[in-house]
Short mmCIF file of C-alpha atoms in Angstrom, two decimals:
data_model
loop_
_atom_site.label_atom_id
_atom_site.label_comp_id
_atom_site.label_asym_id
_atom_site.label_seq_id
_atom_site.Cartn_x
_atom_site.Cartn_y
_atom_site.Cartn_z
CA UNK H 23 0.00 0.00 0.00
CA UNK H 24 2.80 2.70 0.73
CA UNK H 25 4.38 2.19 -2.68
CA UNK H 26 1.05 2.75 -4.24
CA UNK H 27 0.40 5.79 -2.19
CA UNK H 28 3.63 7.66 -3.12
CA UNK H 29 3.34 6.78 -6.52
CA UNK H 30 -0.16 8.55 -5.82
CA UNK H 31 1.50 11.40 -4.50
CA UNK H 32 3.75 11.94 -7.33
CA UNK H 33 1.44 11.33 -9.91
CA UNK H 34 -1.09 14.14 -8.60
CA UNK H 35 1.94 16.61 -7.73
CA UNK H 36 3.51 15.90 -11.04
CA UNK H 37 -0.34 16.86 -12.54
CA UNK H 38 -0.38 19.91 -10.78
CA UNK H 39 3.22 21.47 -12.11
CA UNK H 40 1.88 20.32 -15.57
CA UNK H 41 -1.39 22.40 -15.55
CA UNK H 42 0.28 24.82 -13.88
CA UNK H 43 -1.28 24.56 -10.31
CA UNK H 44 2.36 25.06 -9.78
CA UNK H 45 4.99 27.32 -11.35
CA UNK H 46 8.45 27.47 -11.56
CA UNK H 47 9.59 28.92 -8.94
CA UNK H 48 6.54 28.16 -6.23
CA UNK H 49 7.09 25.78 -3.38
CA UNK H 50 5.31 22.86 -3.14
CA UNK H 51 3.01 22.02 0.11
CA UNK H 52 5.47 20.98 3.06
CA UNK H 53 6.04 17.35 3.84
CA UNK H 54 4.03 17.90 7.07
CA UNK H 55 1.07 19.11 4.65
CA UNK H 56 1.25 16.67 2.59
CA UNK H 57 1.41 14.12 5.48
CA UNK H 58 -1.62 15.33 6.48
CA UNK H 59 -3.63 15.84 2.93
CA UNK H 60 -2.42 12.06 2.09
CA UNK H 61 -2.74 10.37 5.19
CA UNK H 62 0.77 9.16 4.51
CA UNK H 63 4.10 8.46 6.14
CA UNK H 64 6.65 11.23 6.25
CA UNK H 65 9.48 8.29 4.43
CA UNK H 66 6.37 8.02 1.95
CA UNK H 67 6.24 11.47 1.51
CA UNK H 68 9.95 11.79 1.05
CA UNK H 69 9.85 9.29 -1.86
CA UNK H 70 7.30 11.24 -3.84
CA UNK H 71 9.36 14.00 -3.76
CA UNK H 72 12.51 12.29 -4.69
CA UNK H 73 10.99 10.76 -7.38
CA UNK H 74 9.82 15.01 -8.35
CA UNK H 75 13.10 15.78 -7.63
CA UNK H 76 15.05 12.98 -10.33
CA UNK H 77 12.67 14.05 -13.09
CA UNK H 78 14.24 17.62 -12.63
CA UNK H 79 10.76 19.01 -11.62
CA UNK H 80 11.60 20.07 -8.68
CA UNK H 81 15.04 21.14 -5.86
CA UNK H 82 14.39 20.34 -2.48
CA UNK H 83 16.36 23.87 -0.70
CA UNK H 84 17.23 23.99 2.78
CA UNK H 85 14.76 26.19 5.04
CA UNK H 86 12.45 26.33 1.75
CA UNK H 87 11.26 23.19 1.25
CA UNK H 88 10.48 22.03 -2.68
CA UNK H 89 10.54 24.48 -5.09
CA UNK H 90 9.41 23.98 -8.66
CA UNK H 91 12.01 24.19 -11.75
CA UNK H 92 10.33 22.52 -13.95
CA UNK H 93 9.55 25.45 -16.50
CA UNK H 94 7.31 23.52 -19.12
CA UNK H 95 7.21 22.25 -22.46
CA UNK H 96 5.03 23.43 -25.66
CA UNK H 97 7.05 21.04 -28.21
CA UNK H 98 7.37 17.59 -28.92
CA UNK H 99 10.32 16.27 -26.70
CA UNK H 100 13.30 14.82 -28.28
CA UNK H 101 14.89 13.06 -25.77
CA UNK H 102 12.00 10.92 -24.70
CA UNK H 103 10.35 7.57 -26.59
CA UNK H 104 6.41 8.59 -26.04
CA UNK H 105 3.59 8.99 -28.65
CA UNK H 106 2.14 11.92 -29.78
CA UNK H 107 -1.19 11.31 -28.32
CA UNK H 108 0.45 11.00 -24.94
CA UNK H 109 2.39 14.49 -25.25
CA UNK H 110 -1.34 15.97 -25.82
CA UNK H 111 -2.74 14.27 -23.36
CA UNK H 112 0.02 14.83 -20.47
CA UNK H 113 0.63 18.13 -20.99
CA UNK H 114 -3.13 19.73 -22.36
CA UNK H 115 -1.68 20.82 -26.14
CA UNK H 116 -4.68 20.94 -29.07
CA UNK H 117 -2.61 19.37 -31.31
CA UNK H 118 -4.12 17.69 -34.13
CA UNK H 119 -3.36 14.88 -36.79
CA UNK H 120 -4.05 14.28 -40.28
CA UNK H 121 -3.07 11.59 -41.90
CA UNK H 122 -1.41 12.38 -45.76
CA UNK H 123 -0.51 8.92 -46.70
CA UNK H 124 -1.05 5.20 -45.68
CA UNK H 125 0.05 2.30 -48.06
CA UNK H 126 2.66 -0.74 -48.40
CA UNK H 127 5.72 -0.65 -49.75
CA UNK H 128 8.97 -2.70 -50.87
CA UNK H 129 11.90 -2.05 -48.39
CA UNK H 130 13.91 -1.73 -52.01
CA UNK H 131 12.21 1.28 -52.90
CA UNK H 132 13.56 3.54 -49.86
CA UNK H 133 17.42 2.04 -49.52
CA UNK H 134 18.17 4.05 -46.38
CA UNK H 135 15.60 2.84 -44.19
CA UNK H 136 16.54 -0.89 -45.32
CA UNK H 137 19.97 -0.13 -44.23
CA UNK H 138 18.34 1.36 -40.94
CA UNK H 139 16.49 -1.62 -40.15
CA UNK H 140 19.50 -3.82 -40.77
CA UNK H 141 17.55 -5.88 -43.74
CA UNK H 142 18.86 -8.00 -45.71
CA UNK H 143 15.72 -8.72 -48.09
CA UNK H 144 13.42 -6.83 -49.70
CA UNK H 145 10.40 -6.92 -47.17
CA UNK H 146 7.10 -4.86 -47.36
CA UNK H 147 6.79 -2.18 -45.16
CA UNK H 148 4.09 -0.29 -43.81
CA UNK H 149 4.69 3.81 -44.67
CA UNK H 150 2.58 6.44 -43.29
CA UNK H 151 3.02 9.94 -43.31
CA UNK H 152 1.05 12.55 -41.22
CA UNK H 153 1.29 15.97 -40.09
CA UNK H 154 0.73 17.52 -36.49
CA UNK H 155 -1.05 20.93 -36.46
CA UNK H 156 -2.05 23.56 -33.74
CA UNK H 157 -4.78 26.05 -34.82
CA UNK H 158 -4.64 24.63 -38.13
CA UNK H 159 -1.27 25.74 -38.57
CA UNK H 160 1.25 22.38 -39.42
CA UNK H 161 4.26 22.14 -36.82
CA UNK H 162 5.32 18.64 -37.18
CA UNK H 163 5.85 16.45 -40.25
CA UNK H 164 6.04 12.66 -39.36
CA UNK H 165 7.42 10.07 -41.41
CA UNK H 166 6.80 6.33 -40.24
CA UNK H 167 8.01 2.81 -41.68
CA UNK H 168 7.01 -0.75 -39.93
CA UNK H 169 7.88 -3.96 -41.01
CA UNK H 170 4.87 -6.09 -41.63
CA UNK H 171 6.22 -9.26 -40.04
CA UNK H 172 5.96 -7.41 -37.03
CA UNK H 173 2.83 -5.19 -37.65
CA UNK H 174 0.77 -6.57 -40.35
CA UNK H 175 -1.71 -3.86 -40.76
CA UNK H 176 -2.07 0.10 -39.29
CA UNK H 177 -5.80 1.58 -40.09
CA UNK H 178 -6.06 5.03 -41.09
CA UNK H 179 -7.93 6.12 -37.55
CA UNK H 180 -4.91 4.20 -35.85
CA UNK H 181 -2.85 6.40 -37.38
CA UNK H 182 -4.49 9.07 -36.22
CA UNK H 183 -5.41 8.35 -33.05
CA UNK H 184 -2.05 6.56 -31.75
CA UNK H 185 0.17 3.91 -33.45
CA UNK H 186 1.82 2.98 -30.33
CA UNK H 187 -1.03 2.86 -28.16
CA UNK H 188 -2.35 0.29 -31.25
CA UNK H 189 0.90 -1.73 -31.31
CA UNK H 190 0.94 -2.08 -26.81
CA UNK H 191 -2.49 -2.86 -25.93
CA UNK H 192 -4.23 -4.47 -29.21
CA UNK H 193 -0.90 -6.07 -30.46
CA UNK H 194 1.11 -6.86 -27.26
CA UNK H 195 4.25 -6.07 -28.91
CA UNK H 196 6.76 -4.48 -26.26
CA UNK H 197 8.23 -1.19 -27.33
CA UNK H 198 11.67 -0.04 -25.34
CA UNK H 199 14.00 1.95 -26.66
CA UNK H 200 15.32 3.70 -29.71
CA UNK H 201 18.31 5.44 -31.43
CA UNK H 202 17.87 9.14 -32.20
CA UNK H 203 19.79 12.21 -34.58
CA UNK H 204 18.88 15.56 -35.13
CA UNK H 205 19.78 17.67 -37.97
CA UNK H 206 19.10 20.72 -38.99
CA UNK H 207 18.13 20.89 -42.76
CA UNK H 208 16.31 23.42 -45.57
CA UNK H 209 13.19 22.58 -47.14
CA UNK H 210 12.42 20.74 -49.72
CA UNK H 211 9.61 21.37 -52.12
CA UNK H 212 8.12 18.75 -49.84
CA UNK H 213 8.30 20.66 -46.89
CA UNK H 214 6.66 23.93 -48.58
CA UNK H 215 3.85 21.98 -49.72
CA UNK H 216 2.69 20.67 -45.81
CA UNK H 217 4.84 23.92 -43.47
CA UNK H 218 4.02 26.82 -46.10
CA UNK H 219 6.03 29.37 -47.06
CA UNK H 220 7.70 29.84 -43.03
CA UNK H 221 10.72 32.25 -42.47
CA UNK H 222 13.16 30.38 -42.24
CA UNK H 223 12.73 27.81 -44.52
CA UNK H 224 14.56 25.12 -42.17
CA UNK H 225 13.34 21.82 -40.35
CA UNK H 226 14.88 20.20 -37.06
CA UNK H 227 14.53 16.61 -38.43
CA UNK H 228 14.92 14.03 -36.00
CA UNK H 229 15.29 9.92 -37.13
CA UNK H 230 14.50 7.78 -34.99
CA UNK H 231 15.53 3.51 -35.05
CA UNK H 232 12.89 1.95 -32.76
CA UNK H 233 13.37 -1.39 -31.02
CA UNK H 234 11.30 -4.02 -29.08
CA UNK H 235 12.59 -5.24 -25.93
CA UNK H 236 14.04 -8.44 -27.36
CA UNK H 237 16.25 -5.62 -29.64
CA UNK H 238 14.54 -6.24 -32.80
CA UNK H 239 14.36 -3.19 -35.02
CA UNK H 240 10.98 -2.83 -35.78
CA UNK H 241 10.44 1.28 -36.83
CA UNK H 242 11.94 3.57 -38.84
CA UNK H 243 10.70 7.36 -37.87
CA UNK H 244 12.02 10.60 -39.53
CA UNK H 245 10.14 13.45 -37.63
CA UNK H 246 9.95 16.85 -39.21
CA UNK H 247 9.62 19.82 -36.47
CA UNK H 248 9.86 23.82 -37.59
CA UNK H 249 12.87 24.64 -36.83
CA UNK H 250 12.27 28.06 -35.04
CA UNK H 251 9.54 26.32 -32.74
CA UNK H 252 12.22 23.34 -31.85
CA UNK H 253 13.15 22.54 -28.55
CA UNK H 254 15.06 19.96 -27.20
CA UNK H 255 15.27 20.28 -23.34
CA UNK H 256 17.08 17.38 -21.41
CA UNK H 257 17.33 17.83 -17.23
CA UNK H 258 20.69 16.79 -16.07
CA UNK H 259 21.52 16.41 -12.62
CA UNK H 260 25.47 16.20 -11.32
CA UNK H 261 25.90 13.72 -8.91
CA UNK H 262 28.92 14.15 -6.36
CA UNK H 263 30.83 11.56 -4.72
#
């Protein structure tokens, strides 16, 4: 029961520095507070907040208690292996999708991602293509590949709804890691067709390897983010001897 309650804890104080019941810079209730509000141990207590505190959302200071640093996020984060559906629904963005293009394809026809995946034939591959937009306004330009001998089939309203939510829960598959690069490159005639004409003319393109947990290779993402609305935050924390 105490592991469940300060995973309780955490969850509901993480909620509140996400819709901004909490700012950066405000302290957080005291550990006697939330002693009291959760009916909880103070050592329960104290893990919540450690767990707040290794997430870089919060720094416990002497004689203030826990103040918040976490200072937001309004862009899809780089560092992190999560869906886009999850970003919306975490953090409270109106982001929608669209989905431009859905249809099978020989892993011969697009070399690099072969070489990617580590293939050595010419399997079929599932492609889909779909943009992310806020206020009808494109910000993010996904490209997916799957191979079908591990995902035999993606429907249109999977794709935009949420792949990986599809690929967990209706087709058990395991999803744990991946490999990521960012680059920082001009538009194509591609790009101008789906961004616009946006000043300037550049994408932060991230690719992305994606493997199961047994290490199979299984995805093949090349994500396509406006460059002037790109941010990549990553929390680091030094730890002393």
């Amino acid at each position: 029961m105490a592991q469940q309650k300060f995973i309780t804890i955490y969850d509901e104080l993480k909620q509140g520095i996400f819709d901004g019941t909490y700012s950066y810079g405000d302290q957080l209730p005291s550990e006697h507070e939330l002693v009291e509000k959760y009916h909880a141990s103070r050592e329960t207590v104290r893990k919540a907040l450690e767990l707040l505190a290794n997430d870089g959302m919060i720094q416990k200071i002497r004689g203030k208690g826990s103040i918040v640093i976490d200072q937001g996020m309004t862009e899809f984060p780089f560092s992190n292996l999560i869906s886009f559906k999850e970003v919306k629904e975490e953090l409270g963005l109106k982001h929608t999708t669209n989905v431009l293009l859905n249809e099978v394809i020989e892993a011969d026809a697009v070399p690099h991602v072969k070489k990617h995946l580590n293939l050595t034939q010419n399997q079929p591959l599932i492609h889909i293509v779909r943009s992310r937009s806020v206020n009808g306004i494109v910000k993010i330009l996904d490209e997916d590949y799957f191979l079908t001998s591990i995902v035999p089939s993606i429907t249109d309203q999977v794709a935009k709804d949420s792949i990986y939510h599809y690929l967990e829960t209706e087709l058990g598959l395991e999803i744990s890691y991946s490999n990521k690069a960012i680059t920082f490159e001009p538009f194509t005639e591609c790009e101008y067709d789906v961004f616009g004409k946006v000043q300037p003319p550049y994408t932060a393109t991230v690719r992305s390897i994606v493997y199961l947990k047994d290490t199979t290779q299984f995805q093949y993402n090349v994500s396509k983010h406006l460059a002037t609305e790109f941010k990549f935050n990553e929390f680091s924390r030094r730890h002393t001897k």
